[in-house]
CSV table of C-alpha atoms in Angstrom, one decimal:
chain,number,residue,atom,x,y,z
A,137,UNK,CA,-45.7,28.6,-3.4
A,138,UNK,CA,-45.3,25.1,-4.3
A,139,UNK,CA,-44.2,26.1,-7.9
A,140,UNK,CA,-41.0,28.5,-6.0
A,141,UNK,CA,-40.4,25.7,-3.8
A,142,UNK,CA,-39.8,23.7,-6.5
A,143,UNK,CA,-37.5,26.0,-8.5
A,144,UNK,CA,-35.6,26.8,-5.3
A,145,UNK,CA,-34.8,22.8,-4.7
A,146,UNK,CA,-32.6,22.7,-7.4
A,147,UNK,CA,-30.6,25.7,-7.4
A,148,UNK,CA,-29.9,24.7,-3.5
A,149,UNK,CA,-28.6,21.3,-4.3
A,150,UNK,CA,-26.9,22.5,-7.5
A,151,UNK,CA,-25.0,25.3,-5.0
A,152,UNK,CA,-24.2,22.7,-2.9
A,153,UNK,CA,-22.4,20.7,-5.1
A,154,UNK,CA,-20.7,23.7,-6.3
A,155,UNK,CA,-19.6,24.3,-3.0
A,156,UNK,CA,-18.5,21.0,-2.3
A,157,UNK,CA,-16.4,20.5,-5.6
A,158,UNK,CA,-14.5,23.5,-5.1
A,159,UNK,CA,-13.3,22.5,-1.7
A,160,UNK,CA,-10.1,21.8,-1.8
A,161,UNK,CA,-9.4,17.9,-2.1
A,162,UNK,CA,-6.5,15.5,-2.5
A,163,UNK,CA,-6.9,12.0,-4.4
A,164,UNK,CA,-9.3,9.5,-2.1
A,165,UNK,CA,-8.1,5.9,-1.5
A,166,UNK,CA,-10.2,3.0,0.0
A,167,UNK,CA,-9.1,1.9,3.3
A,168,UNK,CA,-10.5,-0.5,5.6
A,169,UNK,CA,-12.0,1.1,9.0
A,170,UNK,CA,-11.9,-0.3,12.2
A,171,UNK,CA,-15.0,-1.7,14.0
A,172,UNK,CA,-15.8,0.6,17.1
A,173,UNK,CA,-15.0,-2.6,19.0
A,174,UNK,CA,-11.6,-2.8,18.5
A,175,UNK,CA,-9.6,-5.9,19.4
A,176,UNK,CA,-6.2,-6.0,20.4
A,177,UNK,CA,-5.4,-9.0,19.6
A,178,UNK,CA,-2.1,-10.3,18.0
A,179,UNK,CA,-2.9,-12.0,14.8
A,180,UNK,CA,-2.4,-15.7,14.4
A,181,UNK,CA,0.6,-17.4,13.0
A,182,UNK,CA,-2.2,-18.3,10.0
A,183,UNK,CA,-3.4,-14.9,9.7
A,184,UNK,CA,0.4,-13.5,9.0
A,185,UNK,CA,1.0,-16.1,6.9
A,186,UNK,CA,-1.6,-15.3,4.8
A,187,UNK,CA,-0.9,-11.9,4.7
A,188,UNK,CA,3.0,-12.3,4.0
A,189,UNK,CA,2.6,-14.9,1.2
A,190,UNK,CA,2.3,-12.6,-1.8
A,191,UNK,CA,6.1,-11.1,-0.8
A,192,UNK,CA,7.5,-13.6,1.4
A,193,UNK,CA,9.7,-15.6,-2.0
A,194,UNK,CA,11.0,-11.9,-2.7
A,195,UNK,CA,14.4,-10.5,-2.0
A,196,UNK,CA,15.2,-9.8,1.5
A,197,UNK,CA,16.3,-6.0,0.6
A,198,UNK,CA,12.9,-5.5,-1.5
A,199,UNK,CA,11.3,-7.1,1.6
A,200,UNK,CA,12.4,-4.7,3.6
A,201,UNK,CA,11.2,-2.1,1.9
A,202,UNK,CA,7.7,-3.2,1.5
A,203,UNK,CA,7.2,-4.2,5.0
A,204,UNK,CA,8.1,-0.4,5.3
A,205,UNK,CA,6.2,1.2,2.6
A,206,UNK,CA,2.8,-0.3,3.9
A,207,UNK,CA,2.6,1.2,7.0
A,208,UNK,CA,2.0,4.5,4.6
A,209,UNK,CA,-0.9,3.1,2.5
A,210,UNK,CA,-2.3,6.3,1.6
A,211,UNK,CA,1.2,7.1,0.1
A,212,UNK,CA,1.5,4.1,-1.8
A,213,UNK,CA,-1.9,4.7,-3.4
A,214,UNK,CA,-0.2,8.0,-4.5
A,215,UNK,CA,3.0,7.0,-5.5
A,216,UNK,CA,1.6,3.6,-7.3
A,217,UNK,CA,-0.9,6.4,-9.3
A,218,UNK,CA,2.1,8.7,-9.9
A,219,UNK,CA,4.5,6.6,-10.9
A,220,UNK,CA,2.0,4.9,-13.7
A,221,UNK,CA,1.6,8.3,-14.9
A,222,UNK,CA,5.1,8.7,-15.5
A,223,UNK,CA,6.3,5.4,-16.2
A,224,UNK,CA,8.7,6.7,-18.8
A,225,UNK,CA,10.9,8.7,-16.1
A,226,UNK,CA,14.3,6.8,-15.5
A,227,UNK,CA,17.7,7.8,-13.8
A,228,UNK,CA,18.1,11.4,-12.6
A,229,UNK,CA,14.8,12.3,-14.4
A,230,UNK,CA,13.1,10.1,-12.3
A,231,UNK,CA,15.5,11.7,-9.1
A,232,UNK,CA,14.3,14.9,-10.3
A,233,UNK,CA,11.1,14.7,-10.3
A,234,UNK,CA,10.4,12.4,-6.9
A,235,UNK,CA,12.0,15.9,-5.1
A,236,UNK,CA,8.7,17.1,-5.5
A,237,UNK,CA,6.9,14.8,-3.8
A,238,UNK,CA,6.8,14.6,-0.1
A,239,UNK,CA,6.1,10.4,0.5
A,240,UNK,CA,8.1,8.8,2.9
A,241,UNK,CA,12.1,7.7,1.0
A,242,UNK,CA,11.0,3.6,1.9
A,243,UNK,CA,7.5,4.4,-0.7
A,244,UNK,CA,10.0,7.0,-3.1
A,245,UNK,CA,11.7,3.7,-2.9
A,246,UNK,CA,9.3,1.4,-4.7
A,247,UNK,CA,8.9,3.7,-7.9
A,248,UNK,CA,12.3,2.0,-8.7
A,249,UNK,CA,10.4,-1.4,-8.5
A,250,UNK,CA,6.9,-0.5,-10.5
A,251,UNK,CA,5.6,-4.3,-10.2
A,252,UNK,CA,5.8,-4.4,-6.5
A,253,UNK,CA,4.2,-0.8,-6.1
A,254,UNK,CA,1.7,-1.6,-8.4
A,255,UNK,CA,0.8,-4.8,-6.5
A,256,UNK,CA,0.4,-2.8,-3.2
A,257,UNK,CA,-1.4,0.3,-4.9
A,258,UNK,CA,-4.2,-2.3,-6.9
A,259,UNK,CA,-5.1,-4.0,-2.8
A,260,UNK,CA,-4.5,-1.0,-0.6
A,261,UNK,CA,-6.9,-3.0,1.8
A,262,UNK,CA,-4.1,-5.8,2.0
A,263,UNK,CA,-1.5,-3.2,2.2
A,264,UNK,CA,-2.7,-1.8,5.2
A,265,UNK,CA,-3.4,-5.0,7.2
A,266,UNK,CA,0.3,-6.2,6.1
A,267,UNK,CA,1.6,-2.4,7.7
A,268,UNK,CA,-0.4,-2.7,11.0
A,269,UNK,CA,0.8,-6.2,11.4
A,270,UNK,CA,4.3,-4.6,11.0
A,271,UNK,CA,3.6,-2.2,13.1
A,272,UNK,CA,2.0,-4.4,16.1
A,273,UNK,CA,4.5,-7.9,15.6
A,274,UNK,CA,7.3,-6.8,13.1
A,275,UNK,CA,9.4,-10.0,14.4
A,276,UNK,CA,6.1,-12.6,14.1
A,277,UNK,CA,5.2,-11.0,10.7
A,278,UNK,CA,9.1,-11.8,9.8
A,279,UNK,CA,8.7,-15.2,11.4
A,280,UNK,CA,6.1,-15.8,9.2
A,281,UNK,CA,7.9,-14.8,6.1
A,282,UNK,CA,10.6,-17.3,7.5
A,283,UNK,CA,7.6,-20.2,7.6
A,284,UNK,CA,6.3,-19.6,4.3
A,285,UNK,CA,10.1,-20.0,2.7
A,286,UNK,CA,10.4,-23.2,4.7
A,287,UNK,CA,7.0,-24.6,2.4
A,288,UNK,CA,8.2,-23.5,-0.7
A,289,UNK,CA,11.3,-24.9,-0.5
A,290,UNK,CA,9.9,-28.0,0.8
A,291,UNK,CA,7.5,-27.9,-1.6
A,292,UNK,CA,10.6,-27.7,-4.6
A,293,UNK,CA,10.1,-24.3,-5.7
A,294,UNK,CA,12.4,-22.1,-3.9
A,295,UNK,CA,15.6,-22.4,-5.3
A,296,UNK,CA,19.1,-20.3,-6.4
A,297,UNK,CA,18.4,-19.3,-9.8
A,298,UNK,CA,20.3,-16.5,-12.5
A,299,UNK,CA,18.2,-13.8,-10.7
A,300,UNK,CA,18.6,-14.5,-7.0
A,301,UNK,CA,20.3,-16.2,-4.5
A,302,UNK,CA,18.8,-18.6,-1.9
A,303,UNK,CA,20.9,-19.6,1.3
A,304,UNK,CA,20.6,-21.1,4.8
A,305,UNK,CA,22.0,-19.9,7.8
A,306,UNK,CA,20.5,-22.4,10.5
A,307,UNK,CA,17.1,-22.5,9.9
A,308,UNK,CA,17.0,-19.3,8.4
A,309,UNK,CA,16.2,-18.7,4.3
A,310,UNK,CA,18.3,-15.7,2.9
A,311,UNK,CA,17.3,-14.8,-0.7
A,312,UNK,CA,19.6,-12.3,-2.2
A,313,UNK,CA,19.7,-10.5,-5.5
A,314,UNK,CA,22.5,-12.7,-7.5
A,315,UNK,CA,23.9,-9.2,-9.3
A,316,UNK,CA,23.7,-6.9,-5.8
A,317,UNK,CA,22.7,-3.9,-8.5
A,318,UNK,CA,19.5,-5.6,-10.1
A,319,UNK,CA,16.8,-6.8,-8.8
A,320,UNK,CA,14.2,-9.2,-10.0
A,321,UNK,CA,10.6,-9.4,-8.6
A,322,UNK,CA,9.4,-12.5,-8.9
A,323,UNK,CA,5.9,-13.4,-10.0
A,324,UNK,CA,4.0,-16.4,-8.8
A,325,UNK,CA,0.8,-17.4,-7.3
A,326,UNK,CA,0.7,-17.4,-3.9
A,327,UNK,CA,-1.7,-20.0,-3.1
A,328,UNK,CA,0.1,-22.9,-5.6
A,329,UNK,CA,3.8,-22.1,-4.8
A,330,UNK,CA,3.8,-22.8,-1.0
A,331,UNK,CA,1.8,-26.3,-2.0
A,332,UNK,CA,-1.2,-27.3,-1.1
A,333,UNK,CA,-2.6,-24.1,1.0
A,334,UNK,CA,-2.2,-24.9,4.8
A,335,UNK,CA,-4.7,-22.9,6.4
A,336,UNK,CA,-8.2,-22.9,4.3
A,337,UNK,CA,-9.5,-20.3,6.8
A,338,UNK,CA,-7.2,-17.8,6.1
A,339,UNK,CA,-6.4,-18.0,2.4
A,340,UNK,CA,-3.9,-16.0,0.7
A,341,UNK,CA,-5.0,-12.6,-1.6
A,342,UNK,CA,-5.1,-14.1,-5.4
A,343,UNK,CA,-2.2,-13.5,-7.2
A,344,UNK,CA,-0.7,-10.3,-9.1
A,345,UNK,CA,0.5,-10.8,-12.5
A,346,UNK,CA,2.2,-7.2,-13.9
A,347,UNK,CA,1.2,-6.3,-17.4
A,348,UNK,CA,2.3,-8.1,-20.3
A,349,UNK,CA,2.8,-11.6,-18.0
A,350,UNK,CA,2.7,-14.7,-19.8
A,351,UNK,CA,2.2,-17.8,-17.8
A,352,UNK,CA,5.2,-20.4,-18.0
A,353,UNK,CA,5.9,-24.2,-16.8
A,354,UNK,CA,7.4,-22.3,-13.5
A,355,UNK,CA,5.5,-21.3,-10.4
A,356,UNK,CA,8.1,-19.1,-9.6
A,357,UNK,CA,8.7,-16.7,-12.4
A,358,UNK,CA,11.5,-13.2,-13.2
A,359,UNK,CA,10.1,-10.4,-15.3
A,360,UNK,CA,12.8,-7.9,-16.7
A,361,UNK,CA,15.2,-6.8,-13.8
A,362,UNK,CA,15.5,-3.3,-12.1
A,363,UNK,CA,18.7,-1.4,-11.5
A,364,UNK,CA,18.9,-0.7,-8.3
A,365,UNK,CA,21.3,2.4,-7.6
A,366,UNK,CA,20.8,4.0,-3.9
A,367,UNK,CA,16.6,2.8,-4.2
A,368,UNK,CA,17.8,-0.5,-2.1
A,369,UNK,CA,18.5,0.6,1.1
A,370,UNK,CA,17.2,-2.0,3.4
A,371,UNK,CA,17.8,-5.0,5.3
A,372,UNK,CA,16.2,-8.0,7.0
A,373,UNK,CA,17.7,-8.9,10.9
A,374,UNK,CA,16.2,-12.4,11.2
A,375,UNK,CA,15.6,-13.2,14.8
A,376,UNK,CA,14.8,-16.8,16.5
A,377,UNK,CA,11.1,-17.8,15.3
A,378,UNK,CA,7.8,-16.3,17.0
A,379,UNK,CA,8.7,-13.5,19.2
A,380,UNK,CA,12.4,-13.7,18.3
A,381,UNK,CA,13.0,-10.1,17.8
A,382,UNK,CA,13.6,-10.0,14.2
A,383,UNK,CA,13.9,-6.6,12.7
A,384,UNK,CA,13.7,-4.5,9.7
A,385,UNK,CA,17.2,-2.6,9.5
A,386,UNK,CA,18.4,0.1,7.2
A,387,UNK,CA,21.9,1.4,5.4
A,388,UNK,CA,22.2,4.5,6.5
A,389,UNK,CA,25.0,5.3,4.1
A,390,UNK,CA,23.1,4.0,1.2
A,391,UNK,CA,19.7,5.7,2.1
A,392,UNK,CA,21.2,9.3,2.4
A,393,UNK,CA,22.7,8.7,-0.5
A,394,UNK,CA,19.0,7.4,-2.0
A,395,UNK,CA,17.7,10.7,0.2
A,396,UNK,CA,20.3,13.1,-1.4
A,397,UNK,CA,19.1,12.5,-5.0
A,398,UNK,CA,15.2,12.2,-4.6
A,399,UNK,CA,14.6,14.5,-1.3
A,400,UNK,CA,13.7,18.4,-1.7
A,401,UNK,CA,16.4,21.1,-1.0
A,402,UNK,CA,15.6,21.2,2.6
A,403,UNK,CA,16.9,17.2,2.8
A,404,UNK,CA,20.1,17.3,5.7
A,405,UNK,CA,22.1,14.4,6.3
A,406,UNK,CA,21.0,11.9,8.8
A,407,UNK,CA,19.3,8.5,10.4
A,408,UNK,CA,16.3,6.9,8.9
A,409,UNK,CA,16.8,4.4,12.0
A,410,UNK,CA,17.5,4.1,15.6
A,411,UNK,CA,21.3,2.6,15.2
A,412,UNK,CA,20.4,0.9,12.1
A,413,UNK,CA,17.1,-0.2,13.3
A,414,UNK,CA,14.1,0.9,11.0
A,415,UNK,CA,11.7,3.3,12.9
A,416,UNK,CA,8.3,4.4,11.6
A,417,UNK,CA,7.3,8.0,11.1
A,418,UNK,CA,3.7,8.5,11.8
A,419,UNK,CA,3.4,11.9,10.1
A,420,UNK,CA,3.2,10.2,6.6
A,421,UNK,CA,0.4,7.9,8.0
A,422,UNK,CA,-2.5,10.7,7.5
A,423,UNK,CA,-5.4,9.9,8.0
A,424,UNK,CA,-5.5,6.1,7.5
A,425,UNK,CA,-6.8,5.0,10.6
A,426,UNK,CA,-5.0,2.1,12.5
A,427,UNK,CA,-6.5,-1.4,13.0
A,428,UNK,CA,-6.5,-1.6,16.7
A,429,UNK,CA,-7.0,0.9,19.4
A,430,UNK,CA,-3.4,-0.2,20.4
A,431,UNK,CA,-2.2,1.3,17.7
A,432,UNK,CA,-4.5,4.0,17.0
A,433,UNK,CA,-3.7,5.7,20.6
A,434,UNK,CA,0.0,5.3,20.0
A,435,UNK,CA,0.0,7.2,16.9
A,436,UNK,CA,-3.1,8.5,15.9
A,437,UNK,CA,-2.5,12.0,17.3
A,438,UNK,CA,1.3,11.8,15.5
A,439,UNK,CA,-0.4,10.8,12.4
A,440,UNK,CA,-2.0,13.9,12.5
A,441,UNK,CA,-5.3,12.7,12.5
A,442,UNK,CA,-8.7,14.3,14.4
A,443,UNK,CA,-10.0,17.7,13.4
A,444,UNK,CA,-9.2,16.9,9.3
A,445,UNK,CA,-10.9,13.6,9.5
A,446,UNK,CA,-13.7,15.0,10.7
A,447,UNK,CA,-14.5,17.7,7.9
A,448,UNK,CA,-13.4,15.0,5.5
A,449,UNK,CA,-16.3,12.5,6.8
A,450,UNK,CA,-19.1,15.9,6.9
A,451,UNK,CA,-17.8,16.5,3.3
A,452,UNK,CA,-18.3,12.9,2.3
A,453,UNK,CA,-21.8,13.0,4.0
A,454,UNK,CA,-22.5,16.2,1.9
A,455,UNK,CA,-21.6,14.3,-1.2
A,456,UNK,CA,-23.5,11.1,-0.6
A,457,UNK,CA,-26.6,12.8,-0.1
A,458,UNK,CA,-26.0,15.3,-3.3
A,459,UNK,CA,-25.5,11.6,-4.9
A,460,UNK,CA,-29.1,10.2,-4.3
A,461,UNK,CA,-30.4,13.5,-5.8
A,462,UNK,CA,-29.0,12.4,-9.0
A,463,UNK,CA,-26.4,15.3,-9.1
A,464,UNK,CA,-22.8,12.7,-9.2
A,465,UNK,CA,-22.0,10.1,-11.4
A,466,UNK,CA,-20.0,6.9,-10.6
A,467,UNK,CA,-18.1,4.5,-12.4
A,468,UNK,CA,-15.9,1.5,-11.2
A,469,UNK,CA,-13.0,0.1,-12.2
A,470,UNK,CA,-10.8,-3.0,-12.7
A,471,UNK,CA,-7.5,-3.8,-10.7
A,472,UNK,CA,-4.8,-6.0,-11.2
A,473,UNK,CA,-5.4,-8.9,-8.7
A,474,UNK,CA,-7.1,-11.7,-10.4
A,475,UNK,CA,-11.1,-11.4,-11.2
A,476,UNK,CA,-12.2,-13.9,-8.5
A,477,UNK,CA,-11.6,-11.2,-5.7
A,478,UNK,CA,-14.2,-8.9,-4.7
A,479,UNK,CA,-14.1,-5.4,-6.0
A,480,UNK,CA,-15.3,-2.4,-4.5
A,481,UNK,CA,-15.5,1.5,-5.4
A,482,UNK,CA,-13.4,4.4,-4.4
A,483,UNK,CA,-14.1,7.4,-3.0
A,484,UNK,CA,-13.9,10.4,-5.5
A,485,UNK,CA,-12.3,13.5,-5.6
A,486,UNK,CA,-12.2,16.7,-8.0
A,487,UNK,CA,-9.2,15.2,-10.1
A,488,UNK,CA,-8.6,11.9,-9.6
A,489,UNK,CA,-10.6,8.7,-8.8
A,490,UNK,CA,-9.1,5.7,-6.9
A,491,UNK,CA,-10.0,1.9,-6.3
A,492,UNK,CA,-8.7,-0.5,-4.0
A,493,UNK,CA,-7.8,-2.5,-7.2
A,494,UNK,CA,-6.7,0.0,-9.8
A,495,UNK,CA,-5.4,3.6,-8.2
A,496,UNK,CA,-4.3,4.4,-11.8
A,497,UNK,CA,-7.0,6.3,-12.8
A,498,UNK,CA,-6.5,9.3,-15.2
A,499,UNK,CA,-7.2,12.6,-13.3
A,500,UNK,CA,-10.1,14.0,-15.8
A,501,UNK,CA,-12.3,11.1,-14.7
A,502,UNK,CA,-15.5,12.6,-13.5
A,503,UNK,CA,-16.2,12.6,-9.5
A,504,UNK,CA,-17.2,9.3,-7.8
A,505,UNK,CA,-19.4,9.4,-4.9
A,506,UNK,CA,-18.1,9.7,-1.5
A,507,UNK,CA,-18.5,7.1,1.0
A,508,UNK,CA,-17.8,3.6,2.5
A,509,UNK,CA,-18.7,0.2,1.0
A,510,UNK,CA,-18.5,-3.4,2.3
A,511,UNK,CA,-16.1,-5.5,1.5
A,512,UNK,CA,-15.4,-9.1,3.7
A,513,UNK,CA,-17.5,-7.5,6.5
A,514,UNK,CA,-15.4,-5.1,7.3
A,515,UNK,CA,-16.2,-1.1,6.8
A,516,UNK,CA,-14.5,0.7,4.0
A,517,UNK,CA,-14.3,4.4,4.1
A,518,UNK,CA,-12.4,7.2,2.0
A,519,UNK,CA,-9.2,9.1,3.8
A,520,UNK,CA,-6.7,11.3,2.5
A,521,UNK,CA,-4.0,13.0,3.9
């Protein structure tokens, strides 16, 4: 009896892990979850900045965009992947073959700007603090873009240069593209540039330096510019400080024109906005959950998320516990931020395997174990769409 048993242990495990792998199963990113005791409250004027400072000394358009991108995290992870896989694709190639794809246009966007996808896809963690800020205080989050300017200027290292444009309109900082079709992204260090960091409690994520960077005299640095086309389709409406109602807008003209090109053949004519007023669309949210309960009971049942997420989480569970038996193997993986930032490991999937620092792994990679790690004492979990 105890021999059968034996023989029988196996075979159920190894059936179970059958069963589980041939589940069907997108590409799993790293997200932070909420504590059950959710807090409401607004972020401070130090927590924003710190959360704005790796983007704040790029163009206003590219801005824009970003701010709009990250409230889609899980699609960023999947466009930064996809887009590294088919780095090579430019002009209507590139058109072509982002019809097939379903992410919201502000994250099709960003594949015309790999440096700035690629630093949201290799700190999805930071990308979906930075969207549910934008989400809860869009105007303090741009008020704080607005304060961080102010130090780097003061500080001597925001300036006009060949690849952008700085201005003032009152006490406002407007930093343009200097050629309106090409767009630099500027690479620089985020706790140097703004001087001497402010706010030691809250410091700023380490910098991301795109491949092939080489360090100059500058703190504030241009790599090779991007042409732009229809991919720049947003604006910044700067309102009057903290609680100023500042706004993200949008070109209506130039994004169906963006749209036209890069949607599938069901794409009709129409507003990305209210007016030209960006408005988010919780349907490409999936199920990323939201930071505060605020949030979450606003759009959580528009994101789509409840019955999925649970069979997700079971099927997680199943895999953890097929782990300790020795039956999955794990590797980790590198990501761009600087080495002096904690990393943590991805949830796995059938194809693909995906890190909070590097979502560029090659699909053949074997399957990493399901699950949540810790990471700055908060609880990480895998979600997918």
């Amino acid at each position: 009896m105890k021999s059968s048993t034996k023989q029988l242990a196996p075979r159920l495990l190894a059936s179970l892990l059958s069963m589980a792998v041939m589940a069907p199963m997108s590409p799993s990113y790293v997200f932070a979850q909420p504590a059950s005791s959710q807090s409401n409250a607004p972020l401070s004027q130090q927590q924003l900045s710190a959360l704005v400072a790796p983007i704040a000394l790029y163009p206003d358009p590219l801005v824009s965009q970003i701010l709009m991108a990250s409230t889609y995290p899980l699609e960023v992870g999947e466009a930064a992947t996809w887009q590294k896989q088919n780095s090579r694709l430019t002009g209507s190639a590139l058109d072509n073959a982002l019809q097939s794809q379903s992410w919201d246009p502000s994250v099709k966007s960003l594949v015309s700007f790999p440096q700035a996808l690629q630093m949201m896809g290799s700190d999805l963690s930071w990308t979906q603090k930075l969207g549910d800020a934008v989400l809860a205080q869009q105007s303090d989050v741009m008020a704080a873009i607005q304060a961080m300017r102010a130090k780097a200027k003061q500080a001597g290292n925001l300036s006009s240069t060949s690849q952008q444009t700085v201005s003032t309109s009152g006490q406002t900082i407007i930093i343009q593209p200097a050629n309106p079709q090409v767009v630099y992204v500027p690479t620089y260090n985020p706790s140097v540039v703004y001087g001497p960091w402010p706010y030691p409690a809250y410091p700023p994520p380490p910098p991301y330096y795109p491949p092939g960077y080489v360090a100059g005299t500058a703190l504030l640095s241009f790599g090779v510019g991007m042409a732009v086309g229809a991919a720049l389709f947003g604006g910044m409406h700067w309102g009057g400080g903290w609680g100023g109602g500042g706004s993200i807008t949008v070109n209506n003209n130039t994004f169906n024109n963006f749209n036209k090109t890069t949607a599938n053949a069901n794409f009709r004519s129409g507003s990305f906005a209210s007016g030209d007023k960006w408005q988010f669309n919780p349907q490409h949210r999936g199920n990323v959950p939201y930071s505060n309960s605020a949030l979450q009971n606003k759009y959580g049942k528009l994101s789509g998320q409840g019955s999925d997420q649970m069979r997700d989480q079971e099927r997680q569970q199943l895999r953890q516990n097929l782990d300790k038996n020795g039956l999955s193997g794990e590797r980790s993986g590198a990501g761009g931020r600087e080495p002096n930032r904690e990393s943590t490991r991805s949830s796995g999937s059938r194809n693909e395997r995906e890190a909070p620092r590097e979502n560029t792994r090659e699909p053949e990679r074997e399957p990493e174990r399901m699950g949540g790690e810790r990471m700055g004492g908060e609880r990480m979990g895998g979600f997918r769409r």
